[in-house]
PDB file of C-alpha atoms in Angstrom:
ATOM      1  CA  MET A1417      -0.254  -0.317   0.040  1.00 91.00           C
ATOM      2  CA  TYR A1418       1.523   3.195  -1.321  1.00 96.00           C
ATOM      3  CA  LEU A1419       0.976   6.025   1.864  1.00 95.00           C
ATOM      4  CA  ALA A1420       0.832   8.892  -0.105  1.00 96.00           C
ATOM      5  CA  ASP A1421      -2.370   7.481  -2.568  1.00 96.00           C
ATOM      6  CA  HIS A1422      -4.926   7.111   0.353  1.00 94.00           C
ATOM      7  CA  THR A1423      -6.944   9.545   2.272  1.00 94.00           C
ATOM      8  CA  TRP A1424      -6.255   9.707   6.509  1.00 92.00           C
ATOM      9  CA  PRO A1425      -9.768   8.216   6.788  1.00 90.00           C
ATOM     10  CA  GLU A1426      -8.784   5.530   4.969  1.00 90.00           C
ATOM     11  CA  LEU A1427      -5.786   5.006   7.065  1.00 90.00           C
ATOM     12  CA  GLY A1428      -6.588   5.188  10.028  1.00 85.00           C
ATOM     13  CA  GLU A1429      -8.161   2.920   9.439  1.00 77.00           C
ATOM     14  CA  ALA A1430      -5.096   0.010   8.228  1.00 80.00           C
ATOM     15  CA  LEU A1431      -2.314   2.051  10.161  1.00 85.00           C
ATOM     16  CA  SER A1432      -2.154  -0.214  13.437  1.00 74.00           C
ATOM     17  CA  ASP A1433       0.806  -0.965  16.510  1.00 68.00           C
ATOM     18  CA  GLU A1434       3.335  -3.332  16.031  1.00 71.00           C
ATOM     19  CA  SER A1435       2.711  -2.217  11.325  1.00 88.00           C
ATOM     20  CA  VAL A1436       6.010  -2.691   8.850  1.00 94.00           C
ATOM     21  CA  ALA A1437       6.426   0.482   6.441  1.00 97.00           C
ATOM     22  CA  LEU A1438       9.090   0.203   4.188  1.00 98.00           C
ATOM     23  CA  VAL A1439      11.208   3.456   3.127  1.00 98.00           C
ATOM     24  CA  PRO A1440      12.675   3.711  -0.469  1.00 98.00           C
ATOM     25  CA  LEU A1441      15.852   5.903   0.055  1.00 98.00           C
ATOM     26  CA  GLY A1442      18.434   6.368  -2.823  1.00 98.00           C
ATOM     27  CA  SER A1443      20.340   9.070  -4.468  1.00 98.00           C
ATOM     28  CA  THR A1444      20.198  11.963  -7.408  1.00 98.00           C
ATOM     29  CA  GLU A1445      23.998  11.618  -9.772  1.00 98.00           C
ATOM     30  CA  GLN A1446      25.779  11.144 -11.384  1.00 98.00           C
ATOM     31  CA  HIS A1447      26.300   7.168 -12.540  1.00 98.00           C
ATOM     32  CA  GLY A1448      28.037   7.309 -15.689  1.00 98.00           C
ATOM     33  CA  PRO A1449      27.029   7.746 -19.586  1.00 98.00           C
ATOM     34  CA  HIS A1450      24.370   5.445 -19.786  1.00 98.00           C
ATOM     35  CA  LEU A1451      22.571   5.770 -16.535  1.00 98.00           C
ATOM     36  CA  PRO A1452      20.315   8.526 -15.269  1.00 98.00           C
ATOM     37  CA  LEU A1453      20.618  10.385 -12.414  1.00 98.00           C
ATOM     38  CA  ALA A1454      18.129   8.986 -10.750  1.00 98.00           C
ATOM     39  CA  THR A1455      19.588   5.520 -10.704  1.00 98.00           C
ATOM     40  CA  ASP A1456      19.281   5.213  -7.066  1.00 98.00           C
ATOM     41  CA  HIS A1457      15.949   5.728  -6.167  1.00 98.00           C
ATOM     42  CA  LEU A1458      14.135   4.003  -9.363  1.00 98.00           C
ATOM     43  CA  ILE A1459      15.551   0.963  -7.867  1.00 98.00           C
ATOM     44  CA  ALA A1460      15.107   1.225  -3.968  1.00 98.00           C
ATOM     45  CA  GLU A1461      11.114   2.608  -5.061  1.00 98.00           C
ATOM     46  CA  ALA A1462      10.354  -0.559  -7.404  1.00 98.00           C
ATOM     47  CA  LEU A1463      11.618  -3.350  -4.874  1.00 98.00           C
ATOM     48  CA  ALA A1464      10.082  -0.948  -2.069  1.00 98.00           C
ATOM     49  CA  SER A1465       7.293  -0.818  -4.051  1.00 98.00           C
ATOM     50  CA  ALA A1466       6.687  -4.519  -5.551  1.00 98.00           C
ATOM     51  CA  ALA A1467       7.432  -6.290  -1.895  1.00 98.00           C
ATOM     52  CA  ALA A1468       4.883  -3.128  -0.462  1.00 97.00           C
ATOM     53  CA  GLU A1469       2.739  -4.937  -3.165  1.00 97.00           C
ATOM     54  CA  GLU A1470       3.912  -8.773  -1.975  1.00 97.00           C
ATOM     55  CA  THR A1471       3.124  -8.325   2.675  1.00 95.00           C
ATOM     56  CA  GLY A1472       0.722  -5.621   2.330  1.00 93.00           C
ATOM     57  CA  ALA A1473       3.055  -3.579   3.939  1.00 95.00           C
ATOM     58  CA  VAL A1474       3.237   0.385   3.836  1.00 95.00           C
ATOM     59  CA  ARG A1475       5.294   2.213   1.429  1.00 97.00           C
ATOM     60  CA  THR A1476       5.742   5.941   1.728  1.00 97.00           C
ATOM     61  CA  PRO A1477       6.889   8.274  -0.431  1.00 98.00           C
ATOM     62  CA  THR A1478      10.910   7.448  -1.327  1.00 98.00           C
ATOM     63  CA  VAL A1479      13.540  10.165  -0.570  1.00 98.00           C
ATOM     64  CA  THR A1480      14.736  10.621  -4.190  1.00 98.00           C
ATOM     65  CA  VAL A1481      18.367  12.827  -2.840  1.00 98.00           C
ATOM     66  CA  GLY A1482      21.031  11.604  -0.275  1.00 98.00           C
ATOM     67  CA  VAL A1483      25.018  11.603   0.712  1.00 98.00           C
ATOM     68  CA  SER A1484      26.382  12.300  -1.778  1.00 98.00           C
ATOM     69  CA  PRO A1485      29.399  15.065  -2.206  1.00 97.00           C
ATOM     70  CA  HIS A1486      32.408  11.932  -3.751  1.00 97.00           C
ATOM     71  CA  HIS A1487      29.593  12.464  -7.316  1.00 97.00           C
ATOM     72  CA  ARG A1488      29.835  16.300  -6.909  1.00 97.00           C
ATOM     73  CA  GLN A1489      31.902  16.660  -9.563  1.00 98.00           C
ATOM     74  CA  PHE A1490      29.802  15.411 -11.711  1.00 98.00           C
ATOM     75  CA  PRO A1491      27.382  18.424 -13.762  1.00 98.00           C
ATOM     76  CA  GLY A1492      23.891  17.784 -12.068  1.00 98.00           C
ATOM     77  CA  THR A1493      24.415  15.183  -8.609  1.00 98.00           C
ATOM     78  CA  MET A1494      22.772  16.715  -5.926  1.00 98.00           C
ATOM     79  CA  TRP A1495      23.712  15.801  -2.629  1.00 98.00           C
ATOM     80  CA  VAL A1496      22.614  16.375   1.137  1.00 98.00           C
ATOM     81  CA  ASP A1497      25.686  16.632   4.171  1.00 97.00           C
ATOM     82  CA  PRO A1498      25.863  13.728   6.451  1.00 98.00           C
ATOM     83  CA  PRO A1499      24.317  15.396   9.951  1.00 98.00           C
ATOM     84  CA  GLU A1500      21.316  16.757   7.369  1.00 98.00           C
ATOM     85  CA  PHE A1501      20.334  13.754   5.928  1.00 98.00           C
ATOM     86  CA  ARG A1502      20.504  11.864   9.471  1.00 98.00           C
ATOM     87  CA  ASP A1503      18.322  14.109  11.197  1.00 98.00           C
ATOM     88  CA  TYR A1504      15.405  14.130   8.337  1.00 98.00           C
ATOM     89  CA  VAL A1505      15.238  10.638   8.035  1.00 98.00           C
ATOM     90  CA  GLU A1506      14.736  10.268  11.682  1.00 98.00           C
ATOM     91  CA  GLY A1507      12.611  13.094  12.331  1.00 98.00           C
ATOM     92  CA  PHE A1508       9.675  11.643   8.920  1.00 96.00           C
ATOM     93  CA  THR A1509      11.211   8.020  10.974  1.00 97.00           C
ATOM     94  CA  ARG A1510       9.143   8.841  14.431  1.00 97.00           C
ATOM     95  CA  ASN A1511       6.106  10.814  12.689  1.00 96.00           C
ATOM     96  CA  LEU A1512       5.642   6.787  11.496  1.00 95.00           C
ATOM     97  CA  ALA A1513       5.912   5.965  14.569  1.00 95.00           C
ATOM     98  CA  TYR A1514       3.151   8.218  15.502  1.00 94.00           C
ATOM     99  CA  HIS A1515       0.310   6.605  13.389  1.00 93.00           C
ATOM    100  CA  GLY A1516       0.820   3.064  15.167  1.00 91.00           C
ATOM    101  CA  ILE A1517       4.585   2.277  12.957  1.00 94.00           C
ATOM    102  CA  ASP A1518       6.700   0.965  15.610  1.00 93.00           C
ATOM    103  CA  ARG A1519       9.464  -0.961  12.741  1.00 96.00           C
ATOM    104  CA  VAL A1520      10.938   0.611   9.194  1.00 98.00           C
ATOM    105  CA  VAL A1521      12.194  -1.338   6.623  1.00 98.00           C
ATOM    106  CA  PHE A1522      15.079   1.172   4.896  1.00 98.00           C
ATOM    107  CA  VAL A1523      15.209   0.089   1.644  1.00 98.00           C
ATOM    108  CA  ASN A1524      18.132   1.616   0.768  1.00 98.00           C
ATOM    109  CA  ALA A1525      19.722   1.783  -2.774  1.00 98.00           C
ATOM    110  CA  HIS A1526      23.346   4.630  -2.691  1.00 98.00           C
ATOM    111  CA  GLY A1527      26.127   3.547  -0.545  1.00 96.00           C
ATOM    112  CA  GLY A1528      26.360   6.330   0.791  1.00 97.00           C
ATOM    113  CA  ASN A1529      23.500   6.562   2.691  1.00 98.00           C
ATOM    114  CA  VAL A1530      24.657   3.561   4.736  1.00 98.00           C
ATOM    115  CA  GLN A1531      25.977   4.451   7.793  1.00 98.00           C
ATOM    116  CA  HIS A1532      23.884   6.970   7.942  1.00 98.00           C
ATOM    117  CA  LEU A1533      19.760   4.961   7.704  1.00 98.00           C
ATOM    118  CA  ARG A1534      22.169   2.993  10.050  1.00 98.00           C
ATOM    119  CA  GLU A1535      23.133   5.892  12.846  1.00 98.00           C
ATOM    120  CA  VAL A1536      19.559   6.703  11.957  1.00 98.00           C
ATOM    121  CA  GLY A1537      18.260   2.870  12.771  1.00 98.00           C
ATOM    122  CA  ARG A1538      20.539   2.496  15.805  1.00 98.00           C
ATOM    123  CA  ARG A1539      18.822   6.405  17.722  1.00 98.00           C
ATOM    124  CA  LEU A1540      15.394   4.967  17.400  1.00 98.00           C
ATOM    125  CA  HIS A1541      15.912   1.445  18.692  1.00 97.00           C
ATOM    126  CA  GLU A1542      18.591   3.506  21.314  1.00 97.00           C
ATOM    127  CA  ASP A1543      15.138   4.850  22.719  1.00 95.00           C
ATOM    128  CA  GLU A1544      12.425   2.228  21.896  1.00 96.00           C
ATOM    129  CA  THR A1545      10.084   4.509  19.162  1.00 96.00           C
ATOM    130  CA  ALA A1546      10.776   1.602  16.611  1.00 96.00           C
ATOM    131  CA  TYR A1547      13.248  -0.850  15.068  1.00 97.00           C
ATOM    132  CA  ALA A1548      14.205   0.769  11.824  1.00 98.00           C
ATOM    133  CA  ILE A1549      17.063  -1.187   9.605  1.00 98.00           C
ATOM    134  CA  GLU A1550      18.941  -0.542   6.751  1.00 98.00           C
ATOM    135  CA  TRP A1551      18.940  -2.695   3.967  1.00 98.00           C
ATOM    136  CA  MET A1552      21.356  -2.410   0.412  1.00 98.00           C
ATOM    137  CA  TRP A1553      19.581  -4.592  -2.399  1.00 97.00           C
ATOM    138  CA  ASP A1554      22.698  -6.068  -3.291  1.00 97.00           C
ATOM    139  CA  GLU A1555      23.831  -7.002  -0.226  1.00 96.00           C
ATOM    140  CA  SER A1556      21.371  -9.667   0.008  1.00 97.00           C
ATOM    141  CA  ILE A1557      22.307 -11.213  -3.063  1.00 97.00           C
ATOM    142  CA  PRO A1558      25.919 -11.004  -3.174  1.00 96.00           C
ATOM    143  CA  GLU A1559      26.466 -14.350  -5.049  1.00 96.00           C
ATOM    144  CA  LEU A1560      24.347 -14.063  -7.874  1.00 97.00           C
ATOM    145  CA  VAL A1561      25.754 -10.408  -7.719  1.00 96.00           C
ATOM    146  CA  ASP A1562      29.205 -12.170  -9.254  1.00 94.00           C
ATOM    147  CA  ASP A1563      27.433 -15.360 -10.452  1.00 96.00           C
ATOM    148  CA  LEU A1564      25.661 -12.996 -13.121  1.00 96.00           C
ATOM    149  CA  PHE A1565      29.547 -10.825 -14.051  1.00 95.00           C
ATOM    150  CA  GLU A1566      32.251 -11.205 -14.420  1.00 92.00           C
ATOM    151  CA  HIS A1567      33.516  -7.591 -14.056  1.00 92.00           C
ATOM    152  CA  ASN A1568      31.360  -6.466 -11.189  1.00 92.00           C
ATOM    153  CA  GLY A1569      31.861  -2.498 -10.100  1.00 90.00           C
ATOM    154  CA  PRO A1570      30.232  -0.280  -6.556  1.00 91.00           C
ATOM    155  CA  HIS A1571      29.188   2.213  -9.251  1.00 95.00           C
ATOM    156  CA  ALA A1572      27.223   2.494 -12.297  1.00 96.00           C
ATOM    157  CA  GLY A1573      28.211  -0.697 -13.535  1.00 96.00           C
ATOM    158  CA  PRO A1574      26.465  -3.739 -14.562  1.00 97.00           C
ATOM    159  CA  LYS A1575      24.495  -4.891 -11.626  1.00 98.00           C
ATOM    160  CA  GLU A1576      22.644  -1.162 -11.662  1.00 98.00           C
ATOM    161  CA  THR A1577      22.938  -1.307 -14.889  1.00 98.00           C
ATOM    162  CA  ALA A1578      20.967  -4.713 -15.308  1.00 98.00           C
ATOM    163  CA  MET A1579      18.334  -3.226 -12.119  1.00 98.00           C
ATOM    164  CA  ILE A1580      17.303   0.178 -14.972  1.00 98.00           C
ATOM    165  CA  THR A1581      16.943  -2.381 -17.665  1.00 98.00           C
ATOM    166  CA  HIS A1582      13.948  -4.232 -16.394  1.00 98.00           C
ATOM    167  CA  ILE A1583      12.306  -1.526 -14.453  1.00 98.00           C
ATOM    168  CA  ALA A1584      13.235   1.922 -16.962  1.00 98.00           C
ATOM    169  CA  PRO A1585      14.849   0.468 -19.780  1.00 98.00           C
ATOM    170  CA  GLU A1586      14.168   3.537 -21.963  1.00 98.00           C
ATOM    171  CA  LEU A1587      16.158   4.836 -19.860  1.00 98.00           C
ATOM    172  CA  VAL A1588      19.504   3.223 -20.166  1.00 98.00           C
ATOM    173  CA  LYS A1589      21.861   4.822 -22.871  1.00 98.00           C
ATOM    174  CA  THR A1590      22.223   1.761 -24.683  1.00 97.00           C
ATOM    175  CA  ASP A1591      24.403   2.973 -26.845  1.00 97.00           C
ATOM    176  CA  ARG A1592      27.093   4.390 -24.712  1.00 97.00           C
ATOM    177  CA  LEU A1593      27.784   1.380 -22.164  1.00 97.00           C
ATOM    178  CA  GLU A1594      30.809   0.795 -24.165  1.00 97.00           C
ATOM    179  CA  ASP A1595      32.201   4.156 -23.800  1.00 97.00           C
ATOM    180  CA  ALA A1596      31.113   3.470 -19.793  1.00 96.00           C
ATOM    181  CA  ARG A1597      33.008   0.430 -20.072  1.00 96.00           C
ATOM    182  CA  ASP A1598      36.617   1.855 -21.781  1.00 96.00           C
ATOM    183  CA  ASP A1599      36.655   5.543 -20.372  1.00 94.00           C
ATOM    184  CA  GLY A1600      35.322   4.143 -16.626  1.00 95.00           C
ATOM    185  CA  LEU A1601      37.057   1.480 -14.419  1.00 92.00           C
ATOM    186  CA  VAL A1602      36.858  -1.234 -15.450  1.00 93.00           C
ATOM    187  CA  HIS A1603      39.454  -3.376 -12.591  1.00 88.00           C
ATOM    188  CA  LEU A1604      38.383  -1.599  -9.380  1.00 80.00           C
ATOM    189  CA  ASP A1605      42.370  -3.514  -8.835  1.00 79.00           C
ATOM    190  CA  GLU A1606      44.186  -1.190 -11.056  1.00 80.00           C
ATOM    191  CA  SER A1607      43.923   1.584  -9.384  1.00 84.00           C
ATOM    192  CA  ASP A1608      45.682   2.526  -6.894  1.00 82.00           C
ATOM    193  CA  ALA A1609      42.619   3.147  -4.592  1.00 85.00           C
ATOM    194  CA  VAL A1610      44.470   1.375  -1.609  1.00 87.00           C
ATOM    195  CA  VAL A1611      47.964   2.190  -0.972  1.00 90.00           C
ATOM    196  CA  HIS A1612      49.583  -0.305   2.187  1.00 92.00           C
ATOM    197  CA  GLY A1613      46.233  -0.531   3.287  1.00 91.00           C
ATOM    198  CA  ALA A1614      45.199   3.584   3.187  1.00 94.00           C
ATOM    199  CA  ARG A1615      42.164   4.553   0.891  1.00 87.00           C
ATOM    200  CA  THR A1616      44.004   7.261  -0.939  1.00 90.00           C
ATOM    201  CA  TYR A1617      40.560   8.958  -2.746  1.00 90.00           C
ATOM    202  CA  TYR A1618      38.271  10.691  -1.893  1.00 92.00           C
ATOM    203  CA  ASP A1619      35.614  10.952  -5.127  1.00 95.00           C
ATOM    204  CA  ALA A1620      34.604   8.641  -7.374  1.00 95.00           C
ATOM    205  CA  VAL A1621      36.181  10.280 -10.002  1.00 96.00           C
ATOM    206  CA  ASP A1622      40.014  10.505  -8.695  1.00 94.00           C
ATOM    207  CA  ASN A1623      39.664   6.612 -10.340  1.00 93.00           C
ATOM    208  CA  SER A1624      37.258   6.763 -12.738  1.00 95.00           C
ATOM    209  CA  ALA A1625      37.184   9.446 -14.985  1.00 95.00           C
ATOM    210  CA  ASN A1626      32.917   9.112 -16.216  1.00 97.00           C
ATOM    211  CA  GLY A1627      31.652   8.335 -13.262  1.00 96.00           C
ATOM    212  CA  ALA A1628      31.353   3.810 -14.285  1.00 97.00           C
ATOM    213  CA  PHE A1629      33.009   0.836 -12.929  1.00 96.00           C
ATOM    214  CA  GLY A1630      33.253  -2.620 -13.885  1.00 95.00           C
ATOM    215  CA  ASP A1631      31.929  -3.564 -17.223  1.00 96.00           C
ATOM    216  CA  PRO A1632      28.089  -2.652 -18.110  1.00 96.00           C
ATOM    217  CA  THR A1633      28.119  -4.497 -20.997  1.00 97.00           C
ATOM    218  CA  ASP A1634      27.414  -7.227 -18.995  1.00 93.00           C
ATOM    219  CA  VAL A1635      23.375  -7.229 -19.147  1.00 96.00           C
ATOM    220  CA  THR A1636      21.311  -8.923 -21.188  1.00 97.00           C
ATOM    221  CA  PRO A1637      17.587  -8.781 -19.986  1.00 97.00           C
ATOM    222  CA  GLU A1638      17.216 -11.982 -19.360  1.00 97.00           C
ATOM    223  CA  LYS A1639      19.724 -11.182 -15.914  1.00 98.00           C
ATOM    224  CA  ALA A1640      17.844  -7.985 -15.038  1.00 98.00           C
ATOM    225  CA  GLU A1641      14.930  -9.725 -14.608  1.00 98.00           C
ATOM    226  CA  ARG A1642      16.852 -12.390 -12.778  1.00 98.00           C
ATOM    227  CA  LEU A1643      18.418 -10.183 -10.665  1.00 98.00           C
ATOM    228  CA  PHE A1644      15.458  -7.634 -10.003  1.00 98.00           C
ATOM    229  CA  GLU A1645      12.834 -10.365  -8.395  1.00 98.00           C
ATOM    230  CA  ALA A1646      16.105 -12.477  -6.644  1.00 98.00           C
ATOM    231  CA  ALA A1647      16.345  -8.778  -4.663  1.00 98.00           C
ATOM    232  CA  SER A1648      12.485  -8.670  -4.741  1.00 98.00           C
ATOM    233  CA  ASP A1649      12.392 -11.259  -2.704  1.00 98.00           C
ATOM    234  CA  GLN A1650      14.927 -11.215  -0.405  1.00 98.00           C
ATOM    235  CA  LEU A1651      12.635  -7.619   0.932  1.00 98.00           C
ATOM    236  CA  VAL A1652       9.936  -9.833   1.038  1.00 98.00           C
ATOM    237  CA  GLN A1653      11.013 -12.656   3.609  1.00 98.00           C
ATOM    238  CA  LEU A1654      12.822  -9.684   5.688  1.00 98.00           C
ATOM    239  CA  VAL A1655       9.152  -7.834   5.575  1.00 98.00           C
ATOM    240  CA  GLU A1656       7.244 -11.200   6.745  1.00 97.00           C
ATOM    241  CA  TRP A1657      10.451 -11.963   9.746  1.00 97.00           C
ATOM    242  CA  LEU A1658      10.361  -8.606  10.737  1.00 96.00           C
ATOM    243  CA  ASP A1659       6.232  -8.327  10.770  1.00 94.00           C
ATOM    244  CA  ALA A1660       6.155 -12.393  13.015  1.00 94.00           C
ATOM    245  CA  ARG A1661       8.397 -10.729  14.747  1.00 94.00           C
ATOM    246  CA  ASP A1662       6.249  -9.670  19.295  1.00 92.00           C
ATOM    247  CA  ARG A1663       7.739  -6.369  20.017  1.00 91.00           C
ATOM    248  CA  ALA A1664      10.334  -7.544  23.152  1.00 91.00           C
ATOM    249  CA  GLU A1665      12.129  -8.945  21.062  1.00 92.00           C
ATOM    250  CA  LEU A1666      13.261  -5.355  19.169  1.00 94.00           C
ATOM    251  CA  LEU A1667      13.135  -3.755  21.733  1.00 92.00           C
ATOM    252  CA  PRO A1668      16.674  -3.340  23.943  1.00 94.00           C
ATOM    253  CA  LYS A1669      17.962  -5.733  26.476  1.00 92.00           C
ATOM    254  CA  ASP A1670      18.244  -5.046  29.917  1.00 91.00           C
ATOM    255  CA  ARG A1671      21.577  -3.481  31.220  1.00 92.00           C
ATOM    256  CA  VAL A1672      23.564  -6.962  32.254  1.00 93.00           C
ATOM    257  CA  GLU A1673      23.662  -6.961  35.962  1.00 89.00           C
TER     258      GLU A1673
END
């Protein structure tokens, strides 16, 4: 159920204590020469919508701008600073709790959001407002991602190209796939990203001139469908697991005596 499509009387009847909400979060940032800036939030929204339809969980509006200053050199990229992002997400999650939702899944599709969403979840758990957990789609199916694509990449590579190929194929610039590969960084071990155990870069452009990593030419519609269905199935199972928990299981444990 998409929350914003309903009237308040309908929601008053539908929202109840111990209900689950799915909050899709992504970014608006460069994804190489072949994918739209909307890539991350489109993925998050599509997965959250599929899981909400399957489970009956509430889906909220999508957070479309995230923590993306490391892509700022590429035109069009938008970002917010971490403290403001954390406060914003925490604030509206507390709003959800006010209406009876006590468990939340942050359906995330942007790596730059991860640590901040986990911190928000920790705060909400600590004061017993809600049990909110961060879920990153590709981390739920790492073996499949590795099996499907020979040269993966953390950003604008085959896995994200596959997801947009499935969700919104008209937004993929198929004539730029080879450019993304040839002018980006296919082999991560060929960069100086880590030297003697130290991370040496701050921005994506330090490692990839066009912002793409991996080989997106390795994508087919069949692989794209398989990837999306596997990730959405993992999210459905997470929602069902969360819905089955007693509230007492989710609250912080007492101090050890």
